[in-house]
Amino acid sequence: MFFRPITLYWTGDPSKVAHLKALEGANERLRLFQANLIEEGSFDAAIDGCDGVFHTASPVILDNYNDPQ
């Protein structure tokens, strides 16, 4: 099984990914992209050249959240 370099969604806050950038080989194998789940085409650069994608995230909008259930 072949795995291409790791690509992650990034919030833009460098402190949130400092531990990942410090990993051995990160300079060669880690690429960070900022994208928006509800903006069409925003993940195009991140998935360019991939044969498959495991999408495990979903947007959650909590407008007027009052009911704890």
PDB file of C-alpha atoms in Angstrom:
ATOM      1  CA  MET A   1       0.000   0.000   0.000  1.00  0.00           C
ATOM      2  CA  PHE A   2       1.373   3.416  -0.958  1.00  0.00           C
ATOM      3  CA  PHE A   3       0.669   6.542   1.032  1.00  0.00           C
ATOM      4  CA  ARG A   4       1.452   9.950  -0.360  1.00  0.00           C
ATOM      5  CA  PRO A   5       2.690  12.771   1.884  1.00  0.00           C
ATOM      6  CA  ILE A   6       0.316  13.822   4.648  1.00  0.00           C
ATOM      7  CA  THR A   7      -2.006  16.739   3.971  1.00  0.00           C
ATOM      8  CA  LEU A   8      -4.069  18.357   6.716  1.00  0.00           C
ATOM      9  CA  TYR A   9      -6.701  21.029   6.986  1.00  0.00           C
ATOM     10  CA  TRP A  10      -5.134  23.946   8.837  1.00  0.00           C
ATOM     11  CA  THR A  11      -6.926  26.660  10.813  1.00  0.00           C
ATOM     12  CA  GLY A  12      -4.181  29.197  10.137  1.00  0.00           C
ATOM     13  CA  ASP A  13      -2.988  29.298  13.758  1.00  0.00           C
ATOM     14  CA  PRO A  14       0.728  28.291  13.748  1.00  0.00           C
ATOM     15  CA  SER A  15       0.610  27.267  17.427  1.00  0.00           C
ATOM     16  CA  LYS A  16      -1.945  24.549  16.583  1.00  0.00           C
ATOM     17  CA  VAL A  17       0.423  22.765  14.189  1.00  0.00           C
ATOM     18  CA  ALA A  18       3.847  23.437  15.733  1.00  0.00           C
ATOM     19  CA  HIS A  19       4.026  19.887  17.125  1.00  0.00           C
ATOM     20  CA  LEU A  20       3.338  18.453  13.656  1.00  0.00           C
ATOM     21  CA  LYS A  21       5.937  20.652  11.964  1.00  0.00           C
ATOM     22  CA  ALA A  22       8.493  19.485  14.545  1.00  0.00           C
ATOM     23  CA  LEU A  23       8.079  15.806  13.574  1.00  0.00           C
ATOM     24  CA  GLU A  24      10.944  14.064  11.807  1.00  0.00           C
ATOM     25  CA  GLY A  25      10.508  14.362   8.055  1.00  0.00           C
ATOM     26  CA  ALA A  26       7.785  17.012   8.278  1.00  0.00           C
ATOM     27  CA  ASN A  27       9.684  19.420   6.021  1.00  0.00           C
ATOM     28  CA  GLU A  28       9.629  16.832   3.242  1.00  0.00           C
ATOM     29  CA  ARG A  29       6.284  15.090   3.828  1.00  0.00           C
ATOM     30  CA  LEU A  30       3.864  17.532   5.469  1.00  0.00           C
ATOM     31  CA  ARG A  31       1.939  20.126   3.494  1.00  0.00           C
ATOM     32  CA  LEU A  32      -0.631  22.352   5.187  1.00  0.00           C
ATOM     33  CA  PHE A  33      -3.608  23.875   3.402  1.00  0.00           C
ATOM     34  CA  GLN A  34      -6.279  26.242   4.612  1.00  0.00           C
ATOM     35  CA  ALA A  35      -9.736  25.458   3.233  1.00  0.00           C
ATOM     36  CA  ASN A  36     -13.418  26.011   3.934  1.00  0.00           C
ATOM     37  CA  LEU A  37     -15.803  23.024   3.911  1.00  0.00           C
ATOM     38  CA  ILE A  38     -18.671  25.124   2.601  1.00  0.00           C
ATOM     39  CA  GLU A  39     -16.686  26.890  -0.155  1.00  0.00           C
ATOM     40  CA  GLU A  40     -16.741  24.962  -3.432  1.00  0.00           C
ATOM     41  CA  GLY A  41     -13.266  24.256  -4.791  1.00  0.00           C
ATOM     42  CA  SER A  42     -11.449  25.229  -1.617  1.00  0.00           C
ATOM     43  CA  PHE A  43      -9.938  21.734  -1.210  1.00  0.00           C
ATOM     44  CA  ASP A  44      -8.870  21.391  -4.855  1.00  0.00           C
ATOM     45  CA  ALA A  45      -5.178  22.132  -4.211  1.00  0.00           C
ATOM     46  CA  ALA A  46      -5.075  19.816  -1.182  1.00  0.00           C
ATOM     47  CA  ILE A  47      -6.449  16.796  -3.062  1.00  0.00           C
ATOM     48  CA  ASP A  48      -4.813  17.419  -6.448  1.00  0.00           C
ATOM     49  CA  GLY A  49      -3.183  14.187  -7.611  1.00  0.00           C
ATOM     50  CA  CYS A  50      -4.865  11.962  -5.006  1.00  0.00           C
ATOM     51  CA  ASP A  51      -6.470   8.673  -6.030  1.00  0.00           C
ATOM     52  CA  GLY A  52      -8.799   8.703  -3.018  1.00  0.00           C
ATOM     53  CA  VAL A  53      -9.801  10.830  -0.058  1.00  0.00           C
ATOM     54  CA  PHE A  54     -11.061   9.840   3.398  1.00  0.00           C
ATOM     55  CA  HIS A  55     -13.302  12.763   4.334  1.00  0.00           C
ATOM     56  CA  THR A  56     -13.996  12.589   8.073  1.00  0.00           C
ATOM     57  CA  ALA A  57     -15.134  16.123   8.822  1.00  0.00           C
ATOM     58  CA  SER A  58     -18.449  17.909   8.561  1.00  0.00           C
ATOM     59  CA  PRO A  59     -19.426  21.539   9.057  1.00  0.00           C
ATOM     60  CA  VAL A  60     -21.386  22.209  12.223  1.00  0.00           C
ATOM     61  CA  ILE A  61     -23.135  25.551  12.502  1.00  0.00           C
ATOM     62  CA  LEU A  62     -24.453  26.427  15.951  1.00  0.00           C
ATOM     63  CA  ASP A  63     -26.486  29.591  15.406  1.00  0.00           C
ATOM     64  CA  ASN A  64     -28.722  30.516  18.341  1.00  0.00           C
ATOM     65  CA  TYR A  65     -27.681  27.488  20.364  1.00  0.00           C
ATOM     66  CA  ASN A  66     -29.843  27.460  23.517  1.00  0.00           C
ATOM     67  CA  ASP A  67     -31.079  23.889  23.941  1.00  0.00           C
ATOM     68  CA  PRO A  68     -28.409  21.643  25.575  1.00  0.00           C
ATOM     69  CA  GLN A  69     -30.058  18.538  24.046  1.00  0.00           C
TER      70      GLN A  69
END
